[in-house]
Coordinates of C-alpha atoms in Angstrom, one line a residue:
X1 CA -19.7 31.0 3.0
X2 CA -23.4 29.8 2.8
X3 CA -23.2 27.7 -0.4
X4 CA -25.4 24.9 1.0
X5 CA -23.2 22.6 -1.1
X6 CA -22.5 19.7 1.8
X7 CA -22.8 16.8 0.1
X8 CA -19.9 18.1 -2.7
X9 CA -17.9 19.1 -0.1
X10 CA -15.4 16.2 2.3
X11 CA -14.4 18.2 4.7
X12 CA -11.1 18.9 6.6
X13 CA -10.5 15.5 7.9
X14 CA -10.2 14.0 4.5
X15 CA -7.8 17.3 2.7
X16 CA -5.3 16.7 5.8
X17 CA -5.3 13.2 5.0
X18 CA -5.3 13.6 0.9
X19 CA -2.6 16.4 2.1
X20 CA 0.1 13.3 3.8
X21 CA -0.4 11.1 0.9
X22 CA -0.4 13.8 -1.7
X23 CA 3.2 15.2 -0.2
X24 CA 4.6 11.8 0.8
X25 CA 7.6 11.3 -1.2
X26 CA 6.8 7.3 -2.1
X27 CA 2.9 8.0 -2.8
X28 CA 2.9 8.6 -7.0
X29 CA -1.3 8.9 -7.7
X30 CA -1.7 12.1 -8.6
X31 CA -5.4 13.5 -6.6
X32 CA -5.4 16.5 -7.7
X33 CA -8.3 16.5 -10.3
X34 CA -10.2 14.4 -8.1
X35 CA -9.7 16.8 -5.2
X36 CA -10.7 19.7 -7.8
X37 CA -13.5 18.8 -9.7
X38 CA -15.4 16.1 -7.4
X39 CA -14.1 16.2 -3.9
X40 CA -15.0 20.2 -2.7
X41 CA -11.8 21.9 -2.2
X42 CA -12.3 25.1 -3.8
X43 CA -15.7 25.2 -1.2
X44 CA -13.3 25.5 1.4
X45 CA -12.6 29.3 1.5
X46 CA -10.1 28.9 4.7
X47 CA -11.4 31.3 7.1
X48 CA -9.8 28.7 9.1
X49 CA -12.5 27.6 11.5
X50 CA -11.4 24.0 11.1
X51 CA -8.3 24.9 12.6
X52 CA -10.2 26.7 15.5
X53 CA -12.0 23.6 16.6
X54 CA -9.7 20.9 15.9
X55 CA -9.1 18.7 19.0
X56 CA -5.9 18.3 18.0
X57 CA -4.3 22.2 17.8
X58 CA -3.6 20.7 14.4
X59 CA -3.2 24.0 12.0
X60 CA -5.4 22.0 9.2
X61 CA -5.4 25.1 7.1
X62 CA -2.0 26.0 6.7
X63 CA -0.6 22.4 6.5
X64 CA -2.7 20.7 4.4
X65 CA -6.1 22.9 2.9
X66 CA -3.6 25.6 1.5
X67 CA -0.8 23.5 0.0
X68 CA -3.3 21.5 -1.3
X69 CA -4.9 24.4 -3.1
X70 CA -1.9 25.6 -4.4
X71 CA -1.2 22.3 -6.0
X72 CA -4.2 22.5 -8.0
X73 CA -3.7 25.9 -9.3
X74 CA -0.5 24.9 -10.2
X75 CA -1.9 21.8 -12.3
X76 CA -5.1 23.6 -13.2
X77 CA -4.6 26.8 -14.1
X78 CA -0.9 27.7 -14.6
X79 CA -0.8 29.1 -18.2
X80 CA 2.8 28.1 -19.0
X81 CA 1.9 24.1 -17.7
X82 CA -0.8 24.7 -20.1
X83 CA 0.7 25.4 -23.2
X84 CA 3.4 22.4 -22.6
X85 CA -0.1 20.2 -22.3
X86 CA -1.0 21.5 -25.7
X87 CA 2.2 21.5 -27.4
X88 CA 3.2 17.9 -25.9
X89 CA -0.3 16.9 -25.8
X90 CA 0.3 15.3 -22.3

């Protein structure tokens, strides 16, 4: 994708890490907004050439860019998380 957006965007290297604390059973901050709105992650459209290049042979995409996403589109947009929000107002 040519969206020219670079300086919006953080790059692999900080979702893998954002992905450890994010799933780490002690960590309790919540990034997810941060990681939605400020931080890129919907730029990434994982065509998975992160995972191509990495050094590593670390699968970046499917351990950390994807569960990441999915988080947010749970938080985000799940229409039944929603209408708890409105009715709880939390």
């Amino acid at each position: 994708r040519e969206h020219h957006m670079h300086d919006e965007f953080v790059g692999p290297r900080f979702f893998v890490h954002n992905a450890a604390l994010e799933m780490h059973p002690l960590d309790t901050e919540d990034r997810r907004e941060d990681l939605r709105t400020s931080q890129g992650i919907g730029l990434c459209n994982i065509t998975k050439c992160c995972t191509k290049v990495c050094p590593e042979g670390i699968t970046i995409t499917d351990n950390a860019i994807i569960p990441l996403k999915e988080r947010i589109v749970d938080q985000a947009y799940d229409p039944v998380r929603k209408l708890i929000q409105l009715v709880t107002g939390r």
